[in-house]
PDB file of C-alpha atoms and ligand atoms in Angstrom:
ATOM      1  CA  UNK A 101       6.956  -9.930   2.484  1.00 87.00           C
ATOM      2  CA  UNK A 102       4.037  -8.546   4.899  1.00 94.00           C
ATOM      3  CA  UNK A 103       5.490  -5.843   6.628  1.00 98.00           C
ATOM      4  CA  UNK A 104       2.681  -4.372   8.894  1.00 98.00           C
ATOM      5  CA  UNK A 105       4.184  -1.156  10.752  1.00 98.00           C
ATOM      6  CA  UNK A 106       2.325  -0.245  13.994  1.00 98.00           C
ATOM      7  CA  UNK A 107       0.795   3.284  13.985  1.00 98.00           C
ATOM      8  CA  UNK A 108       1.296   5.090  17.283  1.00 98.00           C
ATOM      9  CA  UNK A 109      -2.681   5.814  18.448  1.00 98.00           C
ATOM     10  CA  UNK A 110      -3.559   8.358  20.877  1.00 98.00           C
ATOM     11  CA  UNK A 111      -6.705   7.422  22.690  1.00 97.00           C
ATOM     12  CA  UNK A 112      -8.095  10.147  23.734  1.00 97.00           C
ATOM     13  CA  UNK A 113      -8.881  10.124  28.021  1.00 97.00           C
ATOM     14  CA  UNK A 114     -12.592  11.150  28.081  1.00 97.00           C
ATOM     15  CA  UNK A 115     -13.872   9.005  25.327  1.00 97.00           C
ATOM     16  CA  UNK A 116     -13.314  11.427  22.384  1.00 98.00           C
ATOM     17  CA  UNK A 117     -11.913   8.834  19.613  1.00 98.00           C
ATOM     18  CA  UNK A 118      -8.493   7.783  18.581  1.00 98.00           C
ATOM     19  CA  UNK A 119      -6.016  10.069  16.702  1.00 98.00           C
ATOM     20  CA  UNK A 120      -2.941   8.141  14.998  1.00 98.00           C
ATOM     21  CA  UNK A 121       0.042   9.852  13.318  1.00 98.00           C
ATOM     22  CA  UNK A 122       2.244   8.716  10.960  1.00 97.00           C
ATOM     23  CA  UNK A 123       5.637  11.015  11.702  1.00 95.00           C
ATOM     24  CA  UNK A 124       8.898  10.616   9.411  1.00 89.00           C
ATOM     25  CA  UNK A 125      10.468   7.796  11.636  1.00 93.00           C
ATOM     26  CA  UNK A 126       7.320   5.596  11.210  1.00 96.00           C
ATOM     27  CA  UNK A 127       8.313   4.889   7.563  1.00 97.00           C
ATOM     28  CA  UNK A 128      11.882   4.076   6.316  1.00 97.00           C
ATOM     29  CA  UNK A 129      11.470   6.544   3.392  1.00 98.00           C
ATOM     30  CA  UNK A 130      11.024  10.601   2.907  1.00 97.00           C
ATOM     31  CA  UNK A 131       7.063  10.947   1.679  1.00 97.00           C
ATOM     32  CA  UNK A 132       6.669  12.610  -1.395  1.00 98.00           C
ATOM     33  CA  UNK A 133       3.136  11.741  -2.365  1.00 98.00           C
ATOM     34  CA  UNK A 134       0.080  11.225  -1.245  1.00 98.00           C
ATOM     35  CA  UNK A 135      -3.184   9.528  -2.891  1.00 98.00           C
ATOM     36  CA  UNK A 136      -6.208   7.267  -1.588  1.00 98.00           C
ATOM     37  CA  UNK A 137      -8.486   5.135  -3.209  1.00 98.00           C
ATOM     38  CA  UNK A 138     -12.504   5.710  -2.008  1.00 98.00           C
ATOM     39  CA  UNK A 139     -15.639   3.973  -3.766  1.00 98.00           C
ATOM     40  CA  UNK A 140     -13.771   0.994  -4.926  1.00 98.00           C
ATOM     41  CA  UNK A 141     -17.094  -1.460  -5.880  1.00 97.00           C
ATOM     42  CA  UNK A 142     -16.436  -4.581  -3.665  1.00 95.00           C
ATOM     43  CA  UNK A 143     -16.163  -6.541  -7.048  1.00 96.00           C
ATOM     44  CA  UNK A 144     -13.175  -4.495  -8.803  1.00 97.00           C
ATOM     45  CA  UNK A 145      -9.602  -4.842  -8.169  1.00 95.00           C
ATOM     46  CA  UNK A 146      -6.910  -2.398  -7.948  1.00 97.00           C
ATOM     47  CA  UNK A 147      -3.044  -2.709  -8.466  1.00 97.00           C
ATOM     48  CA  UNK A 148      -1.753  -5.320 -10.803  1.00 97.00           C
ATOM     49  CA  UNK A 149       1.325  -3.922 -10.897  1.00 98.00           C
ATOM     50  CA  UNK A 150       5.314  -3.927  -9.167  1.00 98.00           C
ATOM     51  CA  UNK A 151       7.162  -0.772  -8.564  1.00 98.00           C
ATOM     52  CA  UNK A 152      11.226  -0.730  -9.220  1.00 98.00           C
ATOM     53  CA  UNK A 153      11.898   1.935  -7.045  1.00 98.00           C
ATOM     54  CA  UNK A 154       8.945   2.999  -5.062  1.00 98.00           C
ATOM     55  CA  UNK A 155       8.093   2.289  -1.512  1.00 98.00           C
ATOM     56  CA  UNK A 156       4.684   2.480  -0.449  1.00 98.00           C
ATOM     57  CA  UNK A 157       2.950   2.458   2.544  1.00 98.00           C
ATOM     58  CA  UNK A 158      -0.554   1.652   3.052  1.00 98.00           C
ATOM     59  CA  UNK A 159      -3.604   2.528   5.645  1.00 98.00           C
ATOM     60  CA  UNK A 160      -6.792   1.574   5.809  1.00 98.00           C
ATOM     61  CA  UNK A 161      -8.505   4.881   7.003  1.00 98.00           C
ATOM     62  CA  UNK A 162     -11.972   3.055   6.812  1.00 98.00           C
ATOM     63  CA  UNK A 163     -13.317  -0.611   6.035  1.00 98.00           C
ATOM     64  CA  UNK A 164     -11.328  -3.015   5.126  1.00 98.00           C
ATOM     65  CA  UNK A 165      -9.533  -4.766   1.557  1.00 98.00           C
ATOM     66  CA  UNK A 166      -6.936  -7.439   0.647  1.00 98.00           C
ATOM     67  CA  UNK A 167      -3.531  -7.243  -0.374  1.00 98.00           C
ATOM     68  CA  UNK A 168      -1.817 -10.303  -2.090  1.00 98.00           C
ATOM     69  CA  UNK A 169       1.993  -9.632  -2.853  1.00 98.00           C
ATOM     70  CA  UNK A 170       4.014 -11.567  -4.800  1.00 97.00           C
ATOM     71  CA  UNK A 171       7.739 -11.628  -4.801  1.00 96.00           C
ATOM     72  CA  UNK A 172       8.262 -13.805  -7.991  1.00 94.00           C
ATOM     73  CA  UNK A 173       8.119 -17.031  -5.801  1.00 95.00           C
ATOM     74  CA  UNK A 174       6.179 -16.844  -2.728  1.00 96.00           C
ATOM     75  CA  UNK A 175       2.398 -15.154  -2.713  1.00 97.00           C
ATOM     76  CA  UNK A 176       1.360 -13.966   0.945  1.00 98.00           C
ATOM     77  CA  UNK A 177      -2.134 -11.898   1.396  1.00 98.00           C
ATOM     78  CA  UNK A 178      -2.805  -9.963   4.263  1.00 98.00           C
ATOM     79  CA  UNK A 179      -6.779  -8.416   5.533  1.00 98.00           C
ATOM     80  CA  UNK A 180      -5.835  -4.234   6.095  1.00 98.00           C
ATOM     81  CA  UNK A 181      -8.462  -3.458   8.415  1.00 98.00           C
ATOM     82  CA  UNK A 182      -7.466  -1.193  11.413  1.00 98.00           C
ATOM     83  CA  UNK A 183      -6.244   2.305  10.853  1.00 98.00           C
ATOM     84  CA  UNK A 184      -3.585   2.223  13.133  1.00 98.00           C
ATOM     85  CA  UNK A 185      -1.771  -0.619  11.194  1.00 98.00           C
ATOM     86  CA  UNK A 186       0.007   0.163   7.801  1.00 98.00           C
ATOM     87  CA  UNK A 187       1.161  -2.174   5.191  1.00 98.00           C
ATOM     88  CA  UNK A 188       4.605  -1.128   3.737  1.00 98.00           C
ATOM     89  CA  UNK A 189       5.321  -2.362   0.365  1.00 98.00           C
ATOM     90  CA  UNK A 190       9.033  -2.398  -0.592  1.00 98.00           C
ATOM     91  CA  UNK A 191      10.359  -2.010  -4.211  1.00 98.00           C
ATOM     92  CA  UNK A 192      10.270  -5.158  -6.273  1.00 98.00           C
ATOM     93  CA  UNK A 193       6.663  -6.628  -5.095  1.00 98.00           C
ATOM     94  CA  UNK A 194       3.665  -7.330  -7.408  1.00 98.00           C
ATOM     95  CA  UNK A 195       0.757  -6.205  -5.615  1.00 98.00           C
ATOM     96  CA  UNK A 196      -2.986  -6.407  -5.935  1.00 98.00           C
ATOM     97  CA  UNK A 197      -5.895  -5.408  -4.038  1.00 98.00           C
ATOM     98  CA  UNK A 198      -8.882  -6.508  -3.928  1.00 98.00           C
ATOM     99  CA  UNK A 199     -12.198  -7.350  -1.799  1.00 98.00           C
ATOM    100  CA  UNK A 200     -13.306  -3.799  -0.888  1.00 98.00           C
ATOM    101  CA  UNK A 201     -15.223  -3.428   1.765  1.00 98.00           C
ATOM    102  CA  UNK A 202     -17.995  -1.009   1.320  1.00 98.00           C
ATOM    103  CA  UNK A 203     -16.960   2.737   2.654  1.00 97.00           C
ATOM    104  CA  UNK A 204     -13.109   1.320   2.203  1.00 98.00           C
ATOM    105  CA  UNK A 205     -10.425   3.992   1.848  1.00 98.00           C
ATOM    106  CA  UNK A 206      -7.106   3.440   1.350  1.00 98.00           C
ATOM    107  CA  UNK A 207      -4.297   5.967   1.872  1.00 98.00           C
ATOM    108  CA  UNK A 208      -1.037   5.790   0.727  1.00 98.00           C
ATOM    109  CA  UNK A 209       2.185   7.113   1.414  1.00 98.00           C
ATOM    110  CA  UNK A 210       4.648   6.904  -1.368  1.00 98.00           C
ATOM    111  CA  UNK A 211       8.050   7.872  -1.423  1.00 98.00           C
ATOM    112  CA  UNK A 212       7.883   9.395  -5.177  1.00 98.00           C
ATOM    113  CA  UNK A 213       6.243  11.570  -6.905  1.00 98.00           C
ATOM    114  CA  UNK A 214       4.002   9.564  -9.924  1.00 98.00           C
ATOM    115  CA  UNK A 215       6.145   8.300 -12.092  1.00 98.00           C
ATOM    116  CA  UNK A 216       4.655   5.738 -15.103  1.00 98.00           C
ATOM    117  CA  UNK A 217       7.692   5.292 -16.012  1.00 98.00           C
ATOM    118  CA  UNK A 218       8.594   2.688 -12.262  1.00 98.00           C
ATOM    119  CA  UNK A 219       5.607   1.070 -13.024  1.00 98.00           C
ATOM    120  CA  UNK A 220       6.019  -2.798 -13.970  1.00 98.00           C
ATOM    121  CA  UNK A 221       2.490  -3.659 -15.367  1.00 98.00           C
ATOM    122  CA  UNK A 222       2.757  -6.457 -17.213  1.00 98.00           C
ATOM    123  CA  UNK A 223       3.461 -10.166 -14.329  1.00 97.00           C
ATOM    124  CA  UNK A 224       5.712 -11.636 -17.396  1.00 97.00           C
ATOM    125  CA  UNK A 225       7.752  -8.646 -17.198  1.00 97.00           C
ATOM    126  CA  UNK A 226       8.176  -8.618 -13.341  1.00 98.00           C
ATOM    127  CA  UNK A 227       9.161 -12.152 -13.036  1.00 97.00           C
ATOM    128  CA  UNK A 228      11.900 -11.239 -15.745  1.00 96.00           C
ATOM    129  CA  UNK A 229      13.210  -8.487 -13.694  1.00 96.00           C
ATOM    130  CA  UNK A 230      13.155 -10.444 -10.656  1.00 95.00           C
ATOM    131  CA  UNK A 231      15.090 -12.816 -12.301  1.00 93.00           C
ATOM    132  CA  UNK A 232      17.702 -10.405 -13.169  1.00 82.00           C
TER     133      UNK A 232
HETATM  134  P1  TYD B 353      -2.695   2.932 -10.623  1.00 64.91           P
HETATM  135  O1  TYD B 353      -1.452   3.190  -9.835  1.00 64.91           O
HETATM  136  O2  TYD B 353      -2.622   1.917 -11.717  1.00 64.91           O
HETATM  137  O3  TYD B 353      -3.887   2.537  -9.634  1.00 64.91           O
HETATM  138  P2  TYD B 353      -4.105   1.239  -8.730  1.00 64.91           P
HETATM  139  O4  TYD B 353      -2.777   0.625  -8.463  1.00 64.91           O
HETATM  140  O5  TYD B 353      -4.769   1.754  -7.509  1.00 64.91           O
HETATM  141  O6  TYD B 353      -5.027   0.318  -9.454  1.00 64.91           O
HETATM  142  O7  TYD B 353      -3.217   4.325 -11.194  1.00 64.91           O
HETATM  143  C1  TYD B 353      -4.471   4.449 -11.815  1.00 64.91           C
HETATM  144  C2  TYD B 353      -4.408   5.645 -12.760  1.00 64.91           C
HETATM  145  O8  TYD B 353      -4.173   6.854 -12.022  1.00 64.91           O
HETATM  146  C3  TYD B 353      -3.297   5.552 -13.780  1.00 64.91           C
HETATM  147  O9  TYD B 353      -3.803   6.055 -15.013  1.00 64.91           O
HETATM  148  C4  TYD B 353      -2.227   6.470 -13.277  1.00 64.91           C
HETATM  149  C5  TYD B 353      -2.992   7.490 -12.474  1.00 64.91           C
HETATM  150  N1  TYD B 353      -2.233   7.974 -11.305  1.00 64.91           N
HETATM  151  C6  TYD B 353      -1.723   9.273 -11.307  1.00 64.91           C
HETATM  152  O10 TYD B 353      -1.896  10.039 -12.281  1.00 64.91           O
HETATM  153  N2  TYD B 353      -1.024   9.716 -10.221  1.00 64.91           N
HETATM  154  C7  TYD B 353      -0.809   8.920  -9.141  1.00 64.91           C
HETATM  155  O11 TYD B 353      -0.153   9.349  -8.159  1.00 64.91           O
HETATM  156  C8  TYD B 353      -1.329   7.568  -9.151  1.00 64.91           C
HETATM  157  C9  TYD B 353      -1.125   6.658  -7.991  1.00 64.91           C
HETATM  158  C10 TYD B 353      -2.039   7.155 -10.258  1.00 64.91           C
END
């Protein structure tokens, strides 16, 4: 379920910082979106939710937060905390984030445009369509 994808990271040769890019091949999906979450309190929670359709893919720019994805059976988290390594999320997986750290931002690459419509918000109603 925890599908970290290695970032390619271009240190720079006189001491000038990293640079990391995310090209097509790096994800297994054409990007149609992208959003971030910033000032997420270290108390809230995001997510809550599956996708049907949607893959995701997840870097954290800056600080650190949880994911813990569910698959209808197993639960795995995972600590996001270098921005050269992405989380994908595939179709079908409750996720939830949580434990913000403060400064965190999260990007993410989707491979949708929003649609409410893939959303599965409601955990009774995910373990039903798992179960399909
Ligand atoms: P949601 O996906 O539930 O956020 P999270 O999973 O981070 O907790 O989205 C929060 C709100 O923002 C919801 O009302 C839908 C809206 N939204 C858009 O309008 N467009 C988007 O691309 C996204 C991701 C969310």
């Amino acid at each position: 379920m925890i599908k970290i994808i290695e970032i390619p990271k271009i240190k720079d040769p006189e001491g000038r910082g990293n640079l990391s890019v995310v090209e097509k091949d790096i994800v297994p999906f054409d990007i149609k979106r992208v959003y971030y979450l910033y000032d997420v309190p270290s108390d809230a929670y995001r997510g809550g939710h599956a996708h049907k359709a949607l893959y995701q893919f997840l870097i954290p720019l800056s600080g650190s937060f949880d994911v813990i994805l569910k698959d209808g059976t197993n639960i795995n988290s995972v600590t996001l905390n270098k921005p050269n390594k992405g989380l994908l999320i595939v179709p079908g997986i409750w996720r939830e984030l949580e434990n913000f750290s403060s400064g965190a931002v999260c990007l993410v690459l989707a491979s949708e445009v929003y649609d409410e419509a893939d959303y599965i918000r409601d955990y009774n109603a995910f373990k039903l369509f798992k179960s399909r």
